[in-house]
PDB file of C-alpha atoms and ligand atoms in Angstrom:
ATOM      1  CA  MET A 785       0.000   0.000   0.000  1.00  0.00           C
ATOM      2  CA  LEU A 786       1.250   3.464  -0.855  1.00  0.00           C
ATOM      3  CA  GLN A 787       2.453   5.495   2.136  1.00  0.00           C
ATOM      4  CA  TYR A 788       4.919   8.051   0.774  1.00  0.00           C
ATOM      5  CA  ILE A 789       5.381  10.343  -2.181  1.00  0.00           C
ATOM      6  CA  ILE A 790       8.707  11.929  -3.107  1.00  0.00           C
ATOM      7  CA  ILE A 791       8.304  15.256  -4.914  1.00  0.00           C
ATOM      8  CA  LEU A 792      11.351  16.440  -6.853  1.00  0.00           C
ATOM      9  CA  LEU A 793      11.106  20.223  -6.862  1.00  0.00           C
ATOM     10  CA  ASP A 794      13.547  20.741  -9.702  1.00  0.00           C
ATOM     11  CA  ASP A 795      15.402  18.650 -12.269  1.00  0.00           C
ATOM     12  CA  THR A 796      18.569  19.443 -10.319  1.00  0.00           C
ATOM     13  CA  ALA A 797      17.080  18.401  -6.955  1.00  0.00           C
ATOM     14  CA  THR A 798      19.775  16.601  -5.028  1.00  0.00           C
ATOM     15  CA  SER A 799      20.109  12.855  -5.324  1.00  0.00           C
ATOM     16  CA  PHE A 800      19.858  11.150  -1.961  1.00  0.00           C
ATOM     17  CA  CYS A 801      20.486   7.621  -3.185  1.00  0.00           C
ATOM     18  CA  HIS A 802      22.639   5.542  -5.568  1.00  0.00           C
ATOM     19  CA  TYR A 803      21.598   7.352  -8.750  1.00  0.00           C
ATOM     20  CA  SER A 804      23.263  10.552  -9.912  1.00  0.00           C
ATOM     21  CA  ILE A 805      21.714  13.475 -11.764  1.00  0.00           C
ATOM     22  CA  PRO A 806      22.940  13.443 -15.391  1.00  0.00           C
ATOM     23  CA  HIS A 807      25.589  16.147 -15.837  1.00  0.00           C
ATOM     24  CA  HIS A 808      23.791  17.780 -18.778  1.00  0.00           C
ATOM     25  CA  ARG A 809      20.538  18.195 -16.793  1.00  0.00           C
ATOM     26  CA  ALA A 810      19.653  21.895 -16.471  1.00  0.00           C
ATOM     27  CA  SER A 811      17.495  23.442 -13.787  1.00  0.00           C
ATOM     28  CA  LYS A 812      13.746  23.048 -14.357  1.00  0.00           C
ATOM     29  CA  LEU A 813      11.479  24.020 -11.503  1.00  0.00           C
ATOM     30  CA  ILE A 814       8.283  22.053 -11.021  1.00  0.00           C
ATOM     31  CA  ASP A 815       5.263  23.971 -12.274  1.00  0.00           C
ATOM     32  CA  LEU A 816       3.266  25.494  -9.419  1.00  0.00           C
ATOM     33  CA  ASP A 817       0.034  23.793 -10.577  1.00  0.00           C
ATOM     34  CA  ASP A 818       1.771  20.400 -10.758  1.00  0.00           C
ATOM     35  CA  LEU A 819       3.156  20.967  -7.265  1.00  0.00           C
ATOM     36  CA  LYS A 820      -0.308  21.819  -5.913  1.00  0.00           C
ATOM     37  CA  ASN A 821      -1.881  18.863  -7.719  1.00  0.00           C
ATOM     38  CA  GLY A 822       0.809  16.588  -6.302  1.00  0.00           C
ATOM     39  CA  ILE A 823       0.056  17.858  -2.806  1.00  0.00           C
ATOM     40  CA  ARG A 824      -3.669  17.318  -3.385  1.00  0.00           C
ATOM     41  CA  PHE A 825      -2.978  13.778  -4.609  1.00  0.00           C
ATOM     42  CA  ALA A 826      -0.971  13.104  -1.446  1.00  0.00           C
ATOM     43  CA  MET A 827      -3.799  14.430   0.728  1.00  0.00           C
ATOM     44  CA  ILE A 828      -6.439  12.310  -0.996  1.00  0.00           C
ATOM     45  CA  GLU A 829      -4.252   9.175  -0.804  1.00  0.00           C
ATOM     46  CA  ASN A 830      -3.091  10.009   2.727  1.00  0.00           C
ATOM     47  CA  LEU A 831       0.599   9.960   1.761  1.00  0.00           C
ATOM     48  CA  MET A 832       3.495  11.523   3.663  1.00  0.00           C
ATOM     49  CA  ILE A 833       5.360  13.900   1.322  1.00  0.00           C
ATOM     50  CA  GLN A 834       9.134  14.098   1.051  1.00  0.00           C
ATOM     51  CA  PHE A 835      10.197  17.222  -0.840  1.00  0.00           C
ATOM     52  CA  VAL A 836      13.619  17.086  -2.476  1.00  0.00           C
ATOM     53  CA  TYR A 837      15.304  20.459  -3.064  1.00  0.00           C
ATOM     54  CA  PRO A 838      17.819  21.890  -5.511  1.00  0.00           C
ATOM     55  CA  ASN A 839      20.655  24.075  -4.264  1.00  0.00           C
ATOM     56  CA  TYR A 840      18.891  27.397  -4.811  1.00  0.00           C
ATOM     57  CA  GLU A 841      16.118  29.270  -3.024  1.00  0.00           C
ATOM     58  CA  LEU A 842      12.633  28.448  -4.316  1.00  0.00           C
ATOM     59  CA  PRO A 843      10.067  31.101  -5.306  1.00  0.00           C
ATOM     60  CA  THR A 844       7.801  32.269  -2.493  1.00  0.00           C
ATOM     61  CA  ARG A 845       4.649  30.717  -3.946  1.00  0.00           C
ATOM     62  CA  HIS A 846       6.286  27.314  -4.135  1.00  0.00           C
ATOM     63  CA  ILE A 847       7.412  27.630  -0.525  1.00  0.00           C
ATOM     64  CA  GLU A 848       3.882  28.608   0.510  1.00  0.00           C
ATOM     65  CA  ALA A 849       2.464  25.538  -1.232  1.00  0.00           C
ATOM     66  CA  ILE A 850       5.068  23.289   0.413  1.00  0.00           C
ATOM     67  CA  ASN A 851       4.343  24.732   3.837  1.00  0.00           C
ATOM     68  CA  SER A 852       0.605  24.151   3.421  1.00  0.00           C
ATOM     69  CA  ILE A 853       1.044  20.498   4.403  1.00  0.00           C
ATOM     70  CA  ASP A 854       3.024  18.311   6.816  1.00  0.00           C
ATOM     71  CA  HIS A 855       6.113  17.056   5.054  1.00  0.00           C
ATOM     72  CA  ILE A 856       9.762  16.076   5.232  1.00  0.00           C
ATOM     73  CA  ASP A 857      12.467  18.223   3.609  1.00  0.00           C
ATOM     74  CA  ILE A 858      15.493  16.645   1.937  1.00  0.00           C
ATOM     75  CA  LYS A 859      18.060  19.318   1.060  1.00  0.00           C
ATOM     76  CA  PRO A 860      21.591  19.353  -0.270  1.00  0.00           C
ATOM     77  CA  TYR A 861      24.349  20.732   1.922  1.00  0.00           C
ATOM     78  CA  ILE A 862      25.345  24.020   0.325  1.00  0.00           C
ATOM     79  CA  GLY A 863      27.804  25.500   2.752  1.00  0.00           C
ATOM     80  CA  GLU A 864      27.721  26.613   6.318  1.00  0.00           C
ATOM     81  CA  ARG A 865      24.276  28.152   6.254  1.00  0.00           C
ATOM     82  CA  GLU A 866      21.980  27.256   9.146  1.00  0.00           C
ATOM     83  CA  ASP A 867      19.386  24.860   7.774  1.00  0.00           C
ATOM     84  CA  ASN A 868      16.153  23.526   9.150  1.00  0.00           C
ATOM     85  CA  SER A 869      15.964  20.532   6.841  1.00  0.00           C
ATOM     86  CA  ASP A 870      14.939  17.093   8.153  1.00  0.00           C
ATOM     87  CA  VAL A 871      17.551  15.386   5.989  1.00  0.00           C
ATOM     88  CA  ILE A 872      20.805  16.925   4.729  1.00  0.00           C
ATOM     89  CA  VAL A 873      22.656  15.398   1.795  1.00  0.00           C
ATOM     90  CA  PHE A 874      26.406  15.733   1.374  1.00  0.00           C
ATOM     91  CA  ASN A 875      27.260  14.888  -2.200  1.00  0.00           C
ATOM     92  CA  LYS A 876      30.919  14.619  -1.351  1.00  0.00           C
ATOM     93  CA  ILE A 877      33.014  14.316   1.772  1.00  0.00           C
ATOM     94  CA  PRO A 878      32.858  17.647   3.608  1.00  0.00           C
ATOM     95  CA  SER A 879      36.216  19.372   3.355  1.00  0.00           C
ATOM     96  CA  ASN A 880      35.774  21.242   6.641  1.00  0.00           C
ATOM     97  CA  LEU A 881      34.791  19.929  10.032  1.00  0.00           C
ATOM     98  CA  LEU A 882      31.045  20.010  10.542  1.00  0.00           C
ATOM     99  CA  LYS A 883      30.112  23.218  12.283  1.00  0.00           C
ATOM    100  CA  ASP A 884      26.521  22.623  13.263  1.00  0.00           C
ATOM    101  CA  LYS A 885      24.475  19.760  14.626  1.00  0.00           C
ATOM    102  CA  TYR A 886      22.808  17.810  11.860  1.00  0.00           C
ATOM    103  CA  PRO A 887      19.684  15.653  11.799  1.00  0.00           C
ATOM    104  CA  THR A 888      19.582  12.636   9.517  1.00  0.00           C
ATOM    105  CA  THR A 889      22.538  13.102   7.215  1.00  0.00           C
ATOM    106  CA  ILE A 890      23.324  11.315   3.995  1.00  0.00           C
ATOM    107  CA  PHE A 891      26.876  10.975   2.749  1.00  0.00           C
ATOM    108  CA  ARG A 892      26.841  10.013  -0.927  1.00  0.00           C
ATOM    109  CA  LEU A 893      30.308   8.589  -1.478  1.00  0.00           C
ATOM    110  CA  THR A 894      32.107   7.101  -4.443  1.00  0.00           C
ATOM    111  CA  PRO A 895      33.599   3.693  -3.677  1.00  0.00           C
ATOM    112  CA  GLN A 896      37.010   5.368  -3.364  1.00  0.00           C
ATOM    113  CA  GLU A 897      35.682   8.002  -0.936  1.00  0.00           C
ATOM    114  CA  PHE A 898      34.169   5.194   1.097  1.00  0.00           C
ATOM    115  CA  PHE A 899      37.454   3.283   1.231  1.00  0.00           C
ATOM    116  CA  ASP A 900      39.257   6.478   2.245  1.00  0.00           C
ATOM    117  CA  PHE A 901      36.621   7.528   4.817  1.00  0.00           C
ATOM    118  CA  PRO A 902      38.782   9.056   7.543  1.00  0.00           C
ATOM    119  CA  TYR A 903      38.537   8.499  11.277  1.00  0.00           C
ATOM    120  CA  TYR A 904      38.492  12.252  11.973  1.00  0.00           C
ATOM    121  CA  LEU A 905      35.257  12.492   9.971  1.00  0.00           C
ATOM    122  CA  ALA A 906      33.775   9.517  11.778  1.00  0.00           C
ATOM    123  CA  LYS A 907      34.489  11.222  15.098  1.00  0.00           C
ATOM    124  CA  GLU A 908      32.792  14.347  13.772  1.00  0.00           C
ATOM    125  CA  THR A 909      29.687  12.474  12.759  1.00  0.00           C
ATOM    126  CA  PHE A 910      29.524  10.664  16.122  1.00  0.00           C
ATOM    127  CA  LYS A 911      29.385  14.090  17.781  1.00  0.00           C
ATOM    128  CA  LYS A 912      27.375  16.146  15.325  1.00  0.00           C
ATOM    129  CA  VAL A 913      25.058  13.874  13.374  1.00  0.00           C
ATOM    130  CA  GLU A 914      21.950  12.219  14.791  1.00  0.00           C
ATOM    131  CA  ARG A 915      21.908   9.558  12.119  1.00  0.00           C
ATOM    132  CA  LEU A 916      24.268   8.876   9.225  1.00  0.00           C
ATOM    133  CA  ASN A 917      23.207   7.113   6.047  1.00  0.00           C
ATOM    134  CA  ILE A 918      26.100   6.161   3.811  1.00  0.00           C
ATOM    135  CA  VAL A 919      25.115   5.637   0.188  1.00  0.00           C
ATOM    136  CA  ILE A 920      27.579   4.538  -2.453  1.00  0.00           C
ATOM    137  CA  LYS A 921      27.236   6.455  -5.720  1.00  0.00           C
ATOM    138  CA  ASP A 922      28.850   5.949  -9.109  1.00  0.00           C
ATOM    139  CA  ILE A 923      28.785   2.179  -8.764  1.00  0.00           C
ATOM    140  CA  ASP A 924      28.644   1.607 -12.448  1.00  0.00           C
ATOM    141  CA  PRO A 925      29.450  -1.069 -13.238  1.00  0.00           C
ATOM    142  CA  ILE A 926      28.757  -2.565  -9.836  1.00  0.00           C
ATOM    143  CA  GLN A 927      31.081  -5.450 -10.744  1.00  0.00           C
ATOM    144  CA  ALA A 928      33.919  -2.979 -10.330  1.00  0.00           C
ATOM    145  CA  TRP A 929      33.259  -2.930  -6.584  1.00  0.00           C
ATOM    146  CA  ASP A 930      36.135  -4.258  -4.643  1.00  0.00           C
ATOM    147  CA  LEU A 931      34.057  -6.222  -2.167  1.00  0.00           C
ATOM    148  CA  ASN A 932      37.096  -7.362  -0.172  1.00  0.00           C
ATOM    149  CA  ARG A 933      38.028  -3.736   0.450  1.00  0.00           C
ATOM    150  CA  TYR A 934      34.401  -2.986   1.223  1.00  0.00           C
ATOM    151  CA  ASN A 935      34.453  -5.706   3.859  1.00  0.00           C
ATOM    152  CA  ASP A 936      37.726  -4.443   5.352  1.00  0.00           C
ATOM    153  CA  LYS A 937      36.355  -0.902   5.610  1.00  0.00           C
ATOM    154  CA  LEU A 938      33.146  -2.118   7.232  1.00  0.00           C
ATOM    155  CA  LYS A 939      35.241  -3.874   9.878  1.00  0.00           C
ATOM    156  CA  GLU A 940      37.291  -0.756  10.487  1.00  0.00           C
ATOM    157  CA  MET A 941      34.141   1.352  10.855  1.00  0.00           C
ATOM    158  CA  SER A 942      32.619  -1.265  13.114  1.00  0.00           C
ATOM    159  CA  ASP A 943      35.604  -0.927  15.478  1.00  0.00           C
ATOM    160  CA  TRP A 944      35.067   2.845  15.613  1.00  0.00           C
ATOM    161  CA  ILE A 945      31.379   2.389  16.359  1.00  0.00           C
ATOM    162  CA  GLU A 946      32.060  -0.222  19.056  1.00  0.00           C
ATOM    163  CA  GLN A 947      34.375   2.254  20.749  1.00  0.00           C
ATOM    164  CA  GLU A 948      31.646   4.897  20.702  1.00  0.00           C
ATOM    165  CA  TYR A 949      29.157   2.508  22.270  1.00  0.00           C
ATOM    166  CA  CYS A 950      31.767   1.835  25.000  1.00  0.00           C
ATOM    167  CA  ASN A 951      31.916   5.595  25.531  1.00  0.00           C
ATOM    168  CA  GLY A 952      28.179   5.602  26.150  1.00  0.00           C
ATOM    169  CA  ASN A 953      27.163   6.982  22.760  1.00  0.00           C
ATOM    170  CA  THR A 954      24.763   5.317  20.360  1.00  0.00           C
ATOM    171  CA  PRO A 955      25.707   6.307  16.822  1.00  0.00           C
ATOM    172  CA  GLN A 956      23.314   5.274  14.090  1.00  0.00           C
ATOM    173  CA  TRP A 957      25.058   4.361  10.859  1.00  0.00           C
ATOM    174  CA  ASN A 958      22.685   2.724   8.417  1.00  0.00           C
ATOM    175  CA  ILE A 959      25.031   0.105   6.976  1.00  0.00           C
ATOM    176  CA  LEU A 960      26.255  -1.139  10.357  1.00  0.00           C
ATOM    177  CA  THR A 961      23.784  -0.413  13.122  1.00  0.00           C
ATOM    178  CA  ASP A 962      20.367  -0.741  11.420  1.00  0.00           C
ATOM    179  CA  ARG A 963      20.527  -4.526  11.127  1.00  0.00           C
ATOM    180  CA  MET A 964      21.137  -4.885  14.869  1.00  0.00           C
ATOM    181  CA  PHE A 965      17.653  -3.512  15.563  1.00  0.00           C
ATOM    182  CA  LEU A 966      15.664  -4.994  12.681  1.00  0.00           C
ATOM    183  CA  SER A 967      13.566  -8.149  12.796  1.00  0.00           C
ATOM    184  CA  LYS A 968      12.103  -7.844   9.296  1.00  0.00           C
ATOM    185  CA  MET A 969      12.875  -6.275   5.947  1.00  0.00           C
ATOM    186  CA  ASN A 970      13.248  -2.510   5.920  1.00  0.00           C
ATOM    187  CA  ASN A 971      13.901  -1.725   2.258  1.00  0.00           C
ATOM    188  CA  CYS A 972      13.320   1.157  -0.105  1.00  0.00           C
ATOM    189  CA  GLY A 973       9.687   0.474  -1.075  1.00  0.00           C
ATOM    190  CA  ALA A 974       9.844   2.173  -4.504  1.00  0.00           C
ATOM    191  CA  GLY A 975       6.765   1.277  -6.546  1.00  0.00           C
ATOM    192  CA  ASP A 976       5.152  -0.401  -3.555  1.00  0.00           C
ATOM    193  CA  THR A 977       4.980   1.996  -0.587  1.00  0.00           C
ATOM    194  CA  THR A 978       6.599   4.978  -2.333  1.00  0.00           C
ATOM    195  CA  ILE A 979       6.202   6.779  -5.644  1.00  0.00           C
ATOM    196  CA  THR A 980       7.880   9.870  -7.058  1.00  0.00           C
ATOM    197  CA  LEU A 981       6.451  12.986  -8.689  1.00  0.00           C
ATOM    198  CA  ALA A 982       8.982  14.542 -11.073  1.00  0.00           C
ATOM    199  CA  PRO A 983       9.225  18.207 -12.142  1.00  0.00           C
ATOM    200  CA  ASN A 984       7.445  17.327 -15.432  1.00  0.00           C
ATOM    201  CA  GLY A 985       4.218  16.542 -13.528  1.00  0.00           C
ATOM    202  CA  LYS A 986       4.532  12.771 -14.062  1.00  0.00           C
ATOM    203  CA  PHE A 987       4.829   9.930 -11.591  1.00  0.00           C
ATOM    204  CA  TYR A 988       7.759   7.497 -11.576  1.00  0.00           C
ATOM    205  CA  ILE A 989       8.742   4.431  -9.579  1.00  0.00           C
ATOM    206  CA  CYS A 990      11.593   6.426  -8.028  1.00  0.00           C
ATOM    207  CA  PRO A 991      13.804   9.402  -8.984  1.00  0.00           C
ATOM    208  CA  ALA A 992      16.376   7.080 -10.575  1.00  0.00           C
ATOM    209  CA  PHE A 993      13.767   5.754 -13.027  1.00  0.00           C
ATOM    210  CA  TYR A 994      12.941   9.364 -13.992  1.00  0.00           C
ATOM    211  CA  TYR A 995      16.537  10.365 -14.629  1.00  0.00           C
ATOM    212  CA  GLU A 996      17.249   7.181 -16.556  1.00  0.00           C
ATOM    213  CA  ASN A 997      14.262   7.443 -18.882  1.00  0.00           C
ATOM    214  CA  MET A 998      11.617  10.176 -18.717  1.00  0.00           C
ATOM    215  CA  ASP A 999       9.317   8.009 -20.852  1.00  0.00           C
ATOM    216  CA  ASP A1000       9.185   5.485 -18.024  1.00  0.00           C
ATOM    217  CA  SER A1001       6.365   7.271 -16.176  1.00  0.00           C
ATOM    218  CA  ILE A1002       3.573   5.565 -14.253  1.00  0.00           C
ATOM    219  CA  GLY A1003       0.899   8.227 -14.613  1.00  0.00           C
ATOM    220  CA  ASN A1004       0.583  11.919 -13.967  1.00  0.00           C
ATOM    221  CA  VAL A1005      -0.951  14.357 -11.518  1.00  0.00           C
ATOM    222  CA  ASN A1006      -4.077  14.831 -13.623  1.00  0.00           C
ATOM    223  CA  ALA A1007      -4.890  11.276 -14.744  1.00  0.00           C
ATOM    224  CA  GLY A1008      -3.562   9.523 -11.624  1.00  0.00           C
ATOM    225  CA  LEU A1009      -1.366   6.457 -11.166  1.00  0.00           C
ATOM    226  CA  ASP A1010      -1.003   3.616 -13.624  1.00  0.00           C
ATOM    227  CA  ILE A1011       1.624   1.135 -12.374  1.00  0.00           C
ATOM    228  CA  LYS A1012       1.919  -1.859 -14.678  1.00  0.00           C
ATOM    229  CA  ASN A1013       2.538  -5.188 -12.905  1.00  0.00           C
ATOM    230  CA  GLN A1014       2.713  -3.465  -9.537  1.00  0.00           C
ATOM    231  CA  TYR A1015       3.073  -6.803  -7.760  1.00  0.00           C
ATOM    232  CA  LEU A1016       6.637  -7.039  -9.140  1.00  0.00           C
ATOM    233  CA  TYR A1017       7.705  -4.228  -6.792  1.00  0.00           C
ATOM    234  CA  LYS A1018       6.517  -6.064  -3.696  1.00  0.00           C
ATOM    235  CA  LEU A1019       8.802  -8.116  -1.483  1.00  0.00           C
ATOM    236  CA  GLU A1020       6.441 -11.141  -1.673  1.00  0.00           C
ATOM    237  CA  TYR A1021       7.134 -11.335  -5.415  1.00  0.00           C
ATOM    238  CA  ALA A1022      10.909 -11.018  -5.116  1.00  0.00           C
ATOM    239  CA  PRO A1023      11.884 -14.706  -5.007  1.00  0.00           C
ATOM    240  CA  ILE A1024      15.407 -14.175  -3.656  1.00  0.00           C
ATOM    241  CA  CYS A1025      14.808 -11.232  -1.330  1.00  0.00           C
ATOM    242  CA  ARG A1026      11.899 -12.864   0.470  1.00  0.00           C
ATOM    243  CA  HIS A1027      14.281 -15.625   1.564  1.00  0.00           C
ATOM    244  CA  CYS A1028      16.841 -13.205   2.900  1.00  0.00           C
ATOM    245  CA  ASP A1029      17.577 -11.732   6.317  1.00  0.00           C
ATOM    246  CA  ALA A1030      19.908  -8.890   5.312  1.00  0.00           C
ATOM    247  CA  TYR A1031      17.051  -6.742   6.553  1.00  0.00           C
ATOM    248  CA  GLN A1032      19.003  -3.478   6.233  1.00  0.00           C
ATOM    249  CA  CYS A1033      19.557  -3.963   2.472  1.00  0.00           C
ATOM    250  CA  LYS A1034      18.210  -1.144   0.306  1.00  0.00           C
ATOM    251  CA  ARG A1035      17.025  -3.725  -2.223  1.00  0.00           C
ATOM    252  CA  CYS A1036      17.444  -1.112  -4.923  1.00  0.00           C
ATOM    253  CA  LEU A1037      15.043  -1.944  -7.766  1.00  0.00           C
ATOM    254  CA  TRP A1038      16.779   0.466 -10.110  1.00  0.00           C
ATOM    255  CA  LEU A1039      20.092  -1.324  -9.594  1.00  0.00           C
ATOM    256  CA  ASN A1040      18.271  -4.632 -10.025  1.00  0.00           C
ATOM    257  CA  ARG A1041      16.912  -3.561 -13.385  1.00  0.00           C
ATOM    258  CA  ARG A1042      20.257  -2.220 -14.547  1.00  0.00           C
ATOM    259  CA  MET A1043      22.120  -5.372 -13.549  1.00  0.00           C
ATOM    260  CA  THR A1044      19.665  -8.200 -14.187  1.00  0.00           C
ATOM    261  CA  LEU A1045      16.978  -6.490 -16.323  1.00  0.00           C
ATOM    262  CA  GLU A1046      14.384  -7.551 -13.702  1.00  0.00           C
ATOM    263  CA  VAL A1047      13.195  -5.160 -10.989  1.00  0.00           C
ATOM    264  CA  ASN A1048      12.616  -8.018  -8.565  1.00  0.00           C
ATOM    265  CA  THR A1049      15.907  -9.860  -9.111  1.00  0.00           C
ATOM    266  CA  PRO A1050      19.047  -8.485  -7.444  1.00  0.00           C
ATOM    267  CA  SER A1051      22.573  -8.811  -8.733  1.00  0.00           C
ATOM    268  CA  HIS A1052      25.017 -11.077  -6.950  1.00  0.00           C
ATOM    269  CA  GLU A1053      27.142  -8.033  -6.060  1.00  0.00           C
ATOM    270  CA  GLN A1054      24.268  -6.194  -4.392  1.00  0.00           C
ATOM    271  CA  CYS A1055      23.559  -9.275  -2.273  1.00  0.00           C
ATOM    272  CA  VAL A1056      27.180  -9.810  -1.304  1.00  0.00           C
ATOM    273  CA  ALA A1057      27.629  -6.170  -0.269  1.00  0.00           C
ATOM    274  CA  ALA A1058      24.468  -6.332   1.864  1.00  0.00           C
ATOM    275  CA  HIS A1059      25.565  -9.597   3.472  1.00  0.00           C
ATOM    276  CA  LEU A1060      28.984  -8.214   4.321  1.00  0.00           C
ATOM    277  CA  GLU A1061      27.137  -5.388   6.117  1.00  0.00           C
ATOM    278  CA  ARG A1062      24.840  -7.891   7.808  1.00  0.00           C
ATOM    279  CA  ASN A1063      27.704 -10.062   9.010  1.00  0.00           C
ATOM    280  CA  THR A1064      29.723  -7.108  10.256  1.00  0.00           C
ATOM    281  CA  SER A1065      26.612  -5.898  12.131  1.00  0.00           C
ATOM    282  CA  ARG A1066      26.393  -9.357  13.685  1.00  0.00           C
ATOM    283  CA  SER A1067      29.973  -9.131  14.951  1.00  0.00           C
ATOM    284  CA  LEU A1068      29.425  -5.558  16.103  1.00  0.00           C
ATOM    285  CA  LEU A1069      26.408  -6.593  18.178  1.00  0.00           C
ATOM    286  CA  ILE A1070      28.357  -9.438  19.787  1.00  0.00           C
ATOM    287  CA  ASN A1071      31.294  -7.144  20.520  1.00  0.00           C
ATOM    288  CA  ILE A1072      29.175  -4.376  22.036  1.00  0.00           C
ATOM    289  CA  ARG A1073      27.522  -6.947  24.301  1.00  0.00           C
ATOM    290  CA  LYS A1074      30.925  -7.918  25.685  1.00  0.00           C
ATOM    291  CA  HIS A1075      30.980  -4.493  27.341  1.00  0.00           C
ATOM    292  CA  GLY A1076      27.539  -4.683  28.967  1.00  0.00           C
ATOM    293  CA  ASN A1077      23.846  -5.180  28.581  1.00  0.00           C
ATOM    294  CA  PHE A1078      22.729  -3.924  25.169  1.00  0.00           C
ATOM    295  CA  ILE A1079      19.232  -4.193  23.649  1.00  0.00           C
ATOM    296  CA  PRO A1080      18.503  -7.392  25.635  1.00  0.00           C
ATOM    297  CA  GLU A1081      15.133  -7.774  23.928  1.00  0.00           C
ATOM    298  CA  VAL A1082      16.905  -8.425  20.597  1.00  0.00           C
ATOM    299  CA  ASP A1083      18.361 -11.843  19.737  1.00  0.00           C
ATOM    300  CA  ASN A1084      21.840 -12.236  18.325  1.00  0.00           C
ATOM    301  CA  ILE A1085      21.951 -12.264  14.549  1.00  0.00           C
ATOM    302  CA  LYS A1086      22.418 -15.840  13.471  1.00  0.00           C
ATOM    303  CA  GLU A1087      25.567 -17.054  11.782  1.00  0.00           C
ATOM    304  CA  ILE A1088      25.187 -18.008   8.122  1.00  0.00           C
ATOM    305  CA  ASP A1089      27.595 -19.547   5.635  1.00  0.00           C
ATOM    306  CA  TYR A1090      26.568 -17.737   2.448  1.00  0.00           C
ATOM    307  CA  LEU A1091      26.777 -14.227   1.021  1.00  0.00           C
ATOM    308  CA  ASP A1092      24.026 -14.585  -1.573  1.00  0.00           C
ATOM    309  CA  PRO A1093      20.680 -16.223  -0.723  1.00  0.00           C
ATOM    310  CA  PHE A1094      20.366 -17.363  -4.345  1.00  0.00           C
ATOM    311  CA  ILE A1095      22.697 -20.199  -3.399  1.00  0.00           C
ATOM    312  CA  ASN A1096      19.892 -21.731  -1.294  1.00  0.00           C
ATOM    313  CA  ARG A1097      17.268 -21.778  -4.037  1.00  0.00           C
ATOM    314  CA  GLU A1098      17.092 -25.593  -4.301  1.00  0.00           C
ATOM    315  CA  LYS A1099      16.397 -25.813  -0.571  1.00  0.00           C
ATOM    316  CA  TRP A1100      13.464 -23.355  -0.822  1.00  0.00           C
ATOM    317  CA  GLN A1101      12.088 -25.259  -3.794  1.00  0.00           C
ATOM    318  CA  GLN A1102      12.301 -28.580  -1.927  1.00  0.00           C
ATOM    319  CA  GLU A1103      10.617 -27.077   1.098  1.00  0.00           C
ATOM    320  CA  ASN A1104       8.115 -25.319  -1.193  1.00  0.00           C
ATOM    321  CA  LEU A1105       8.839 -21.942   0.379  1.00  0.00           C
TER     322      LEU A1105
HETATM  323  S1  SF4 B1406      20.809  -8.978   0.097  1.00  0.00           S
HETATM  324 FE1  SF4 B1406      20.086  -9.540  -1.945  1.00  0.00          FE
HETATM  325  S2  SF4 B1406      18.419 -10.987  -1.535  1.00  0.00           S
HETATM  326 FE2  SF4 B1406      18.804  -9.861   0.384  1.00  0.00          FE
HETATM  327  S3  SF4 B1406      17.343  -8.148   0.366  1.00  0.00           S
HETATM  328 FE3  SF4 B1406      19.288  -7.432  -0.508  1.00  0.00          FE
HETATM  329  S4  SF4 B1406      19.066  -7.665  -2.717  1.00  0.00           S
HETATM  330 FE4  SF4 B1406      17.474  -8.944  -1.758  1.00  0.00          FE
END
């Protein structure tokens, strides 16, 4: 069931996920009528709106429309200006130490920036950021990922986080701490619980689908939604993912389609990366518990001997799962 709508306020609205805005894309503000119709659609469907901003000030009438309804703001970091956004996106590693306190913060990092992620910045985020989401961008082709290095860096970060927990702090880093608290899938939901309204007044499965192909729309603000084969976006119809317990995995349908040509079939690399995170979270939970009582209501994460659930497919078929 739909619960959220993402409204991109401009063609250059910041990415907050794996996809990147094409370099040639010029600014194009959403039409005020389309914005109002999108808000009306959200009200009728009872959807929470997430507005995604470009790096310039919007016209007053757009701001008035936005402020006419409860919503979440996702804004790019554009310097040292005080910002009241709910989510701040850093599209590269900040060159200066963070000056202010930040709410949910997204670091969009290239694989190399991730591998080079420095301890001084980690210490900054422990102090200044309520929650950090690390998202890897420019993973094209994903096969180029060095998953061994990814694993090594996860372990290094896990040591930093363990130390913070020993110091009495509780940092939230999506790729390492989310899985400790989850008992079921907590994935992106594009096309199932979430849709996107683009600046051209059309709906898309998610922003990445819009930027990849503007003809890939699933309706518009006037005619309404028209999602073909919507069941394919649901976890129940994802044969590998529904047998998986890497609950923190983004399960990115856009990456799925790019890599396997099927929105409900992940690539091996996406699964391995998510399982390395899962397994490092498992070790982190065990290690934190060596220092004291920690979330006693949560069971340890079980040990598994695979990094891609696809390997178990014959077992599910035998057990008719
Ligand atoms: S790790 Fe693979 S199987 Fe598991 S949820 Fe993620 S994409 Fe799906």
